[in-house]
Amino acid sequence: ISTNKAFCLCPPSYYGDYCQYQSERLTVLLKVQPRYSMNRLTTFRLMIYLFNEDNLILSYDEIVMNYWMSYADNTYLIYLLSER
């Protein structure tokens, strides 16, 4: 479907039809280091949530890892955004 409507491709820290609003951003640097050896078939998911004072989820991200990734450099840079 073709439309003639213009829109902005906002960077992560801005939102709105014309990127006119700025978001608050929480940057999380996470290093995952399993303390015990894992079964080679093990896969796990880490969920990272940002909640407000009313326990509403403002932003989230997830990391899915397996055995082979657990021995790599597992440093993750995560941006959690919330509207001002």
mmCIF file of N, CA, C and O in Angstrom:
data_model
loop_
_atom_site.group_PDB
_atom_site.id
_atom_site.type_symbol
_atom_site.label_atom_id
_atom_site.label_comp_id
_atom_site.label_asym_id
_atom_site.label_seq_id
_atom_site.Cartn_x
_atom_site.Cartn_y
_atom_site.Cartn_z
ATOM 1 N N ILE A 1 0.858 -1.176 0.000
ATOM 2 C CA ILE A 1 0.000 0.000 0.000
ATOM 3 C C ILE A 1 0.896 1.228 0.000
ATOM 4 O O ILE A 1 1.790 1.358 0.823
ATOM 5 N N SER A 2 0.648 2.112 -0.884
ATOM 6 C CA SER A 2 1.444 3.325 -1.003
ATOM 7 C C SER A 2 0.646 4.514 -0.470
ATOM 8 O O SER A 2 -0.520 4.695 -0.806
ATOM 9 N N THR A 3 1.292 5.287 0.391
ATOM 10 C CA THR A 3 0.665 6.512 0.895
ATOM 11 C C THR A 3 1.648 7.658 0.718
ATOM 12 O O THR A 3 2.850 7.460 0.608
ATOM 13 N N ASN A 4 1.140 8.843 0.717
ATOM 14 C CA ASN A 4 1.985 10.025 0.584
ATOM 15 C C ASN A 4 2.281 10.671 1.922
ATOM 16 O O ASN A 4 2.788 11.773 1.970
ATOM 17 N N LYS A 5 1.932 9.989 2.998
ATOM 18 C CA LYS A 5 2.134 10.543 4.325
ATOM 19 C C LYS A 5 3.614 10.457 4.710
ATOM 20 O O LYS A 5 4.235 9.396 4.597
ATOM 21 N N ALA A 6 4.179 11.548 5.155
ATOM 22 C CA ALA A 6 5.573 11.581 5.598
ATOM 23 C C ALA A 6 5.643 11.159 7.059
ATOM 24 O O ALA A 6 4.714 11.387 7.836
ATOM 25 N N PHE A 7 6.716 10.512 7.431
ATOM 26 C CA PHE A 7 6.914 10.140 8.824
ATOM 27 C C PHE A 7 8.400 10.180 9.128
ATOM 28 O O PHE A 7 9.239 10.103 8.232
ATOM 29 N N CYS A 8 8.703 10.306 10.408
ATOM 30 C CA CYS A 8 10.091 10.396 10.854
ATOM 31 C C CYS A 8 10.558 9.040 11.384
ATOM 32 O O CYS A 8 9.798 8.321 12.011
ATOM 33 N N LEU A 9 11.799 8.719 11.126
ATOM 34 C CA LEU A 9 12.435 7.554 11.719
ATOM 35 C C LEU A 9 13.258 8.069 12.899
ATOM 36 O O LEU A 9 14.361 8.559 12.725
ATOM 37 N N CYS A 10 12.675 7.964 14.070
ATOM 38 C CA CYS A 10 13.281 8.556 15.265
ATOM 39 C C CYS A 10 14.408 7.680 15.812
ATOM 40 O O CYS A 10 14.304 6.454 15.785
ATOM 41 N N PRO A 11 15.446 8.301 16.354
ATOM 42 C CA PRO A 11 16.436 7.532 17.106
ATOM 43 C C PRO A 11 15.784 7.022 18.391
ATOM 44 O O PRO A 11 14.716 7.515 18.790
ATOM 45 N N PRO A 12 16.385 6.041 19.063
ATOM 46 C CA PRO A 12 15.732 5.425 20.226
ATOM 47 C C PRO A 12 15.346 6.387 21.344
ATOM 48 O O PRO A 12 14.386 6.130 22.055
ATOM 49 N N SER A 13 16.047 7.477 21.505
ATOM 50 C CA SER A 13 15.756 8.360 22.634
ATOM 51 C C SER A 13 14.689 9.416 22.320
ATOM 52 O O SER A 13 14.415 10.277 23.140
ATOM 53 N N TYR A 14 14.069 9.358 21.133
ATOM 54 C CA TYR A 14 13.015 10.301 20.766
ATOM 55 C C TYR A 14 11.796 9.540 20.273
ATOM 56 O O TYR A 14 11.907 8.421 19.785
ATOM 57 N N TYR A 15 10.629 10.168 20.371
ATOM 58 C CA TYR A 15 9.403 9.556 19.878
ATOM 59 C C TYR A 15 8.427 10.649 19.471
ATOM 60 O O TYR A 15 8.681 11.831 19.673
ATOM 61 N N GLY A 16 7.330 10.258 18.884
ATOM 62 C CA GLY A 16 6.330 11.207 18.394
ATOM 63 C C GLY A 16 6.326 11.221 16.879
ATOM 64 O O GLY A 16 7.248 10.718 16.226
ATOM 65 N N ASP A 17 5.294 11.815 16.290
ATOM 66 C CA ASP A 17 5.178 11.856 14.829
ATOM 67 C C ASP A 17 6.354 12.559 14.165
ATOM 68 O O ASP A 17 6.740 12.222 13.051
ATOM 69 N N TYR A 18 6.918 13.541 14.841
ATOM 70 C CA TYR A 18 8.033 14.310 14.289
ATOM 71 C C TYR A 18 9.261 14.252 15.188
ATOM 72 O O TYR A 18 10.092 15.159 15.178
ATOM 73 N N CYS A 19 9.348 13.191 15.983
ATOM 74 C CA CYS A 19 10.473 13.017 16.924
ATOM 75 C C CYS A 19 10.579 14.209 17.873
ATOM 76 O O CYS A 19 11.659 14.616 18.267
ATOM 77 N N GLN A 20 9.434 14.759 18.237
ATOM 78 C CA GLN A 20 9.412 15.971 19.038
ATOM 79 C C GLN A 20 9.506 15.721 20.539
ATOM 80 O O GLN A 20 9.706 16.645 21.308
ATOM 81 N N TYR A 21 9.377 14.485 20.972
ATOM 82 C CA TYR A 21 9.433 14.167 22.396
ATOM 83 C C TYR A 21 10.687 13.367 22.691
ATOM 84 O O TYR A 21 11.108 12.531 21.900
ATOM 85 N N GLN A 22 11.249 13.627 23.856
ATOM 86 C CA GLN A 22 12.462 12.917 24.241
ATOM 87 C C GLN A 22 12.139 11.904 25.330
ATOM 88 O O GLN A 22 11.378 12.170 26.248
ATOM 89 N N SER A 23 12.718 10.735 25.219
ATOM 90 C CA SER A 23 12.530 9.677 26.196
ATOM 91 C C SER A 23 13.634 9.718 27.241
ATOM 92 O O SER A 23 14.734 10.196 26.972
ATOM 93 N N GLU A 24 13.325 9.191 28.397
ATOM 94 C CA GLU A 24 14.348 8.930 29.403
ATOM 95 C C GLU A 24 14.950 7.577 29.054
ATOM 96 O O GLU A 24 14.232 6.652 28.666
ATOM 97 N N ARG A 25 16.234 7.454 29.215
ATOM 98 C CA ARG A 25 16.886 6.201 28.855
ATOM 99 C C ARG A 25 17.726 5.708 30.016
ATOM 100 O O ARG A 25 18.523 6.442 30.581
ATOM 101 N N LEU A 26 17.540 4.449 30.350
ATOM 102 C CA LEU A 26 18.365 3.783 31.351
ATOM 103 C C LEU A 26 19.258 2.812 30.592
ATOM 104 O O LEU A 26 18.776 1.941 29.872
ATOM 105 N N THR A 27 20.559 2.984 30.728
ATOM 106 C CA THR A 27 21.517 2.115 30.059
ATOM 107 C C THR A 27 22.010 1.075 31.049
ATOM 108 O O THR A 27 22.458 1.415 32.141
ATOM 109 N N VAL A 28 21.910 -0.189 30.667
ATOM 110 C CA VAL A 28 22.323 -1.293 31.532
ATOM 111 C C VAL A 28 23.435 -2.056 30.820
ATOM 112 O O VAL A 28 23.275 -2.468 29.673
ATOM 113 N N LEU A 29 24.553 -2.200 31.494
ATOM 114 C CA LEU A 29 25.643 -3.029 30.994
ATOM 115 C C LEU A 29 25.627 -4.294 31.829
ATOM 116 O O LEU A 29 25.818 -4.252 33.045
ATOM 117 N N LEU A 30 25.370 -5.416 31.189
ATOM 118 C CA LEU A 30 25.170 -6.676 31.892
ATOM 119 C C LEU A 30 26.199 -7.683 31.420
ATOM 120 O O LEU A 30 26.357 -7.914 30.227
ATOM 121 N N LYS A 31 26.906 -8.278 32.365
ATOM 122 C CA LYS A 31 27.863 -9.338 32.048
ATOM 123 C C LYS A 31 27.347 -10.614 32.674
ATOM 124 O O LYS A 31 27.138 -10.688 33.874
ATOM 125 N N VAL A 32 27.117 -11.619 31.848
ATOM 126 C CA VAL A 32 26.565 -12.886 32.299
ATOM 127 C C VAL A 32 27.702 -13.896 32.395
ATOM 128 O O VAL A 32 28.397 -14.152 31.418
ATOM 129 N N GLN A 33 27.871 -14.451 33.594
ATOM 130 C CA GLN A 33 28.899 -15.458 33.824
ATOM 131 C C GLN A 33 28.295 -16.603 34.619
ATOM 132 O O GLN A 33 28.115 -16.493 35.829
ATOM 133 N N PRO A 34 27.968 -17.701 33.954
ATOM 134 C CA PRO A 34 27.442 -18.854 34.695
ATOM 135 C C PRO A 34 28.469 -19.339 35.717
ATOM 136 O O PRO A 34 29.660 -19.418 35.424
ATOM 137 N N ARG A 35 28.028 -19.652 36.916
ATOM 138 C CA ARG A 35 28.933 -20.082 37.976
ATOM 139 C C ARG A 35 29.204 -21.571 37.950
ATOM 140 O O ARG A 35 30.161 -22.039 38.546
ATOM 141 N N TYR A 36 28.349 -22.312 37.290
ATOM 142 C CA TYR A 36 28.486 -23.760 37.244
ATOM 143 C C TYR A 36 28.422 -24.209 35.794
ATOM 144 O O TYR A 36 27.864 -23.518 34.945
ATOM 145 N N SER A 37 28.977 -25.379 35.522
ATOM 146 C CA SER A 37 28.907 -25.874 34.147
ATOM 147 C C SER A 37 27.456 -26.190 33.807
ATOM 148 O O SER A 37 26.660 -26.573 34.658
ATOM 149 N N MET A 38 27.135 -26.003 32.549
ATOM 150 C CA MET A 38 25.770 -26.191 32.081
ATOM 151 C C MET A 38 25.697 -27.410 31.182
ATOM 152 O O MET A 38 26.663 -27.762 30.510
ATOM 153 N N ASN A 39 24.546 -28.026 31.158
ATOM 154 C CA ASN A 39 24.272 -29.082 30.202
ATOM 155 C C ASN A 39 24.330 -28.472 28.803
ATOM 156 O O ASN A 39 23.855 -27.364 28.588
ATOM 157 N N ARG A 40 24.850 -29.188 27.855
ATOM 158 C CA ARG A 40 25.002 -28.661 26.492
ATOM 159 C C ARG A 40 23.666 -28.340 25.819
ATOM 160 O O ARG A 40 23.611 -27.595 24.858
ATOM 161 N N LEU A 41 22.582 -28.899 26.309
ATOM 162 C CA LEU A 41 21.264 -28.648 25.732
ATOM 163 C C LEU A 41 20.515 -27.518 26.432
ATOM 164 O O LEU A 41 19.400 -27.186 26.049
ATOM 165 N N THR A 42 21.119 -26.940 27.450
ATOM 166 C CA THR A 42 20.460 -25.894 28.224
ATOM 167 C C THR A 42 20.379 -24.587 27.441
ATOM 168 O O THR A 42 21.351 -24.133 26.867
ATOM 169 N N THR A 43 19.193 -24.014 27.434
ATOM 170 C CA THR A 43 18.964 -22.682 26.878
ATOM 171 C C THR A 43 18.168 -21.914 27.925
ATOM 172 O O THR A 43 17.264 -22.456 28.539
ATOM 173 N N PHE A 44 18.541 -20.666 28.151
ATOM 174 C CA PHE A 44 17.769 -19.873 29.102
ATOM 175 C C PHE A 44 17.578 -18.468 28.589
ATOM 176 O O PHE A 44 18.293 -17.997 27.712
ATOM 177 N N ARG A 45 16.560 -17.816 29.141
ATOM 178 C CA ARG A 45 16.191 -16.470 28.727
ATOM 179 C C ARG A 45 16.250 -15.550 29.939
ATOM 180 O O ARG A 45 15.649 -15.831 30.975
ATOM 181 N N LEU A 46 16.943 -14.450 29.793
ATOM 182 C CA LEU A 46 16.972 -13.419 30.828
ATOM 183 C C LEU A 46 16.040 -12.297 30.383
ATOM 184 O O LEU A 46 16.171 -11.782 29.281
ATOM 185 N N MET A 47 15.105 -11.947 31.234
ATOM 186 C CA MET A 47 14.184 -10.856 30.946
ATOM 187 C C MET A 47 14.551 -9.680 31.843
ATOM 188 O O MET A 47 14.693 -9.840 33.054
ATOM 189 N N ILE A 48 14.706 -8.502 31.250
ATOM 190 C CA ILE A 48 15.061 -7.285 31.979
ATOM 191 C C ILE A 48 13.890 -6.321 31.813
ATOM 192 O O ILE A 48 13.504 -5.989 30.687
ATOM 193 N N TYR A 49 13.308 -5.909 32.939
ATOM 194 C CA TYR A 49 12.141 -5.024 32.921
ATOM 195 C C TYR A 49 12.448 -3.704 33.615
ATOM 196 O O TYR A 49 13.185 -3.678 34.597
ATOM 197 N N LEU A 50 11.831 -2.639 33.126
ATOM 198 C CA LEU A 50 11.830 -1.342 33.794
ATOM 199 C C LEU A 50 10.388 -1.047 34.171
ATOM 200 O O LEU A 50 9.513 -0.956 33.301
ATOM 201 N N PHE A 51 10.120 -0.951 35.476
ATOM 202 C CA PHE A 51 8.783 -0.694 35.990
ATOM 203 C C PHE A 51 8.678 0.742 36.496
ATOM 204 O O PHE A 51 9.661 1.320 36.940
ATOM 205 N N ASN A 52 7.460 1.288 36.491
ATOM 206 C CA ASN A 52 7.245 2.582 37.150
ATOM 207 C C ASN A 52 6.731 2.333 38.564
ATOM 208 O O ASN A 52 6.630 1.187 39.014
ATOM 209 N N GLU A 53 6.392 3.404 39.275
ATOM 210 C CA GLU A 53 5.965 3.276 40.673
ATOM 211 C C GLU A 53 4.624 2.561 40.824
ATOM 212 O O GLU A 53 4.279 2.093 41.902
ATOM 213 N N ASP A 54 3.859 2.443 39.720
ATOM 214 C CA ASP A 54 2.577 1.719 39.746
ATOM 215 C C ASP A 54 2.724 0.276 39.247
ATOM 216 O O ASP A 54 1.735 -0.382 38.944
ATOM 217 N N ASN A 55 3.948 -0.186 39.151
ATOM 218 C CA ASN A 55 4.276 -1.535 38.678
ATOM 219 C C ASN A 55 3.829 -1.796 37.246
ATOM 220 O O ASN A 55 3.531 -2.932 36.876
ATOM 221 N N LEU A 56 3.775 -0.757 36.429
ATOM 222 C CA LEU A 56 3.510 -0.920 35.008
ATOM 223 C C LEU A 56 4.852 -1.055 34.284
ATOM 224 O O LEU A 56 5.813 -0.362 34.609
ATOM 225 N N ILE A 57 4.911 -1.933 33.315
ATOM 226 C CA ILE A 57 6.141 -2.127 32.560
ATOM 227 C C ILE A 57 6.315 -0.969 31.581
ATOM 228 O O ILE A 57 5.463 -0.721 30.732
ATOM 229 N N LEU A 58 7.419 -0.248 31.725
ATOM 230 C CA LEU A 58 7.718 0.863 30.834
ATOM 231 C C LEU A 58 8.544 0.401 29.632
ATOM 232 O O LEU A 58 8.401 0.922 28.531
ATOM 233 N N SER A 59 9.424 -0.552 29.870
ATOM 234 C CA SER A 59 10.303 -1.035 28.816
ATOM 235 C C SER A 59 10.843 -2.396 29.226
ATOM 236 O O SER A 59 10.887 -2.716 30.409
ATOM 237 N N TYR A 60 11.245 -3.179 28.242
ATOM 238 C CA TYR A 60 11.834 -4.472 28.567
ATOM 239 C C TYR A 60 12.747 -4.924 27.433
ATOM 240 O O TYR A 60 12.693 -4.402 26.318
ATOM 241 N N ASP A 61 13.577 -5.872 27.746
ATOM 242 C CA ASP A 61 14.444 -6.495 26.757
ATOM 243 C C ASP A 61 14.676 -7.925 27.209
ATOM 244 O O ASP A 61 14.406 -8.262 28.363
ATOM 245 N N GLU A 62 15.153 -8.757 26.318
ATOM 246 C CA GLU A 62 15.427 -10.134 26.693
ATOM 247 C C GLU A 62 16.713 -10.601 26.033
ATOM 248 O O GLU A 62 17.095 -10.109 24.973
ATOM 249 N N ILE A 63 17.364 -11.531 26.691
ATOM 250 C CA ILE A 63 18.578 -12.148 26.183
ATOM 251 C C ILE A 63 18.347 -13.651 26.226
ATOM 252 O O ILE A 63 17.970 -14.190 27.262
ATOM 253 N N VAL A 64 18.556 -14.314 25.116
ATOM 254 C CA VAL A 64 18.442 -15.768 25.049
ATOM 255 C C VAL A 64 19.855 -16.316 24.900
ATOM 256 O O VAL A 64 20.608 -15.882 24.028
ATOM 257 N N MET A 65 20.202 -17.241 25.792
ATOM 258 C CA MET A 65 21.556 -17.797 25.779
ATOM 259 C C MET A 65 21.490 -19.320 25.761
ATOM 260 O O MET A 65 20.523 -19.913 26.210
ATOM 261 N N ASN A 66 22.570 -19.932 25.273
ATOM 262 C CA ASN A 66 22.692 -21.379 25.317
ATOM 263 C C ASN A 66 24.079 -21.752 25.843
ATOM 264 O O ASN A 66 24.872 -20.887 26.198
ATOM 265 N N TYR A 67 24.360 -23.006 25.863
ATOM 266 C CA TYR A 67 25.619 -23.520 26.403
ATOM 267 C C TYR A 67 26.826 -22.879 25.726
ATOM 268 O O TYR A 67 27.756 -22.435 26.387
ATOM 269 N N TRP A 68 26.815 -22.815 24.402
ATOM 270 C CA TRP A 68 27.980 -22.315 23.673
ATOM 271 C C TRP A 68 28.196 -20.833 23.933
ATOM 272 O O TRP A 68 29.333 -20.368 24.010
ATOM 273 N N MET A 69 27.146 -20.091 24.104
ATOM 274 C CA MET A 69 27.270 -18.657 24.378
ATOM 275 C C MET A 69 27.765 -18.406 25.794
ATOM 276 O O MET A 69 28.336 -17.361 26.070
ATOM 277 N N SER A 70 27.568 -19.351 26.698
ATOM 278 C CA SER A 70 27.959 -19.130 28.090
ATOM 279 C C SER A 70 29.468 -19.060 28.257
ATOM 280 O O SER A 70 29.962 -18.571 29.263
ATOM 281 N N TYR A 71 30.225 -19.522 27.268
ATOM 282 C CA TYR A 71 31.678 -19.467 27.349
ATOM 283 C C TYR A 71 32.266 -18.354 26.491
ATOM 284 O O TYR A 71 33.470 -18.186 26.424
ATOM 285 N N ALA A 72 31.420 -17.590 25.832
ATOM 286 C CA ALA A 72 31.871 -16.446 25.044
ATOM 287 C C ALA A 72 31.877 -15.207 25.934
ATOM 288 O O ALA A 72 31.527 -15.266 27.110
ATOM 289 N N ASP A 73 32.290 -14.086 25.371
ATOM 290 C CA ASP A 73 32.235 -12.823 26.111
ATOM 291 C C ASP A 73 30.780 -12.366 26.125
ATOM 292 O O ASP A 73 30.268 -11.880 25.132
ATOM 293 N N ASN A 74 30.115 -12.546 27.241
ATOM 294 C CA ASN A 74 28.683 -12.267 27.342
ATOM 295 C C ASN A 74 28.421 -10.934 28.017
ATOM 296 O O ASN A 74 27.847 -10.870 29.095
ATOM 297 N N THR A 75 28.853 -9.876 27.378
ATOM 298 C CA THR A 75 28.570 -8.536 27.864
ATOM 299 C C THR A 75 27.495 -7.944 26.954
ATOM 300 O O THR A 75 27.640 -7.941 25.737
ATOM 301 N N TYR A 76 26.421 -7.464 27.565
ATOM 302 C CA TYR A 76 25.290 -6.942 26.809
ATOM 303 C C TYR A 76 25.043 -5.497 27.209
ATOM 304 O O TYR A 76 25.055 -5.152 28.387
ATOM 305 N N LEU A 77 24.802 -4.657 26.220
ATOM 306 C CA LEU A 77 24.435 -3.270 26.444
ATOM 307 C C LEU A 77 22.955 -3.151 26.112
ATOM 308 O O LEU A 77 22.531 -3.409 24.982
ATOM 309 N N ILE A 78 22.166 -2.791 27.119
ATOM 310 C CA ILE A 78 20.715 -2.763 26.982
ATOM 311 C C ILE A 78 20.221 -1.353 27.274
ATOM 312 O O ILE A 78 20.655 -0.715 28.230
ATOM 313 N N TYR A 79 19.333 -0.858 26.429
ATOM 314 C CA TYR A 79 18.710 0.438 26.633
ATOM 315 C C TYR A 79 17.239 0.224 26.980
ATOM 316 O O TYR A 79 16.511 -0.374 26.203
ATOM 317 N N LEU A 80 16.845 0.715 28.127
ATOM 318 C CA LEU A 80 15.441 0.670 28.534
ATOM 319 C C LEU A 80 14.925 2.092 28.452
ATOM 320 O O LEU A 80 15.466 3.001 29.076
ATOM 321 N N LEU A 81 13.852 2.302 27.687
ATOM 322 C CA LEU A 81 13.333 3.649 27.425
ATOM 323 C C LEU A 81 11.989 3.861 28.101
ATOM 324 O O LEU A 81 11.200 2.926 28.247
ATOM 325 N N SER A 82 11.748 5.085 28.526
ATOM 326 C CA SER A 82 10.427 5.453 29.040
ATOM 327 C C SER A 82 10.123 6.871 28.595
ATOM 328 O O SER A 82 11.012 7.699 28.447
ATOM 329 N N GLU A 83 8.843 7.139 28.363
ATOM 330 C CA GLU A 83 8.428 8.475 27.957
ATOM 331 C C GLU A 83 8.528 9.403 29.151
ATOM 332 O O GLU A 83 8.328 9.006 30.267
ATOM 333 N N ARG A 84 8.812 10.656 28.882
ATOM 334 C CA ARG A 84 8.897 11.649 29.952
ATOM 335 C C ARG A 84 7.530 11.965 30.481
ATOM 336 O O ARG A 84 6.557 12.003 29.863
#
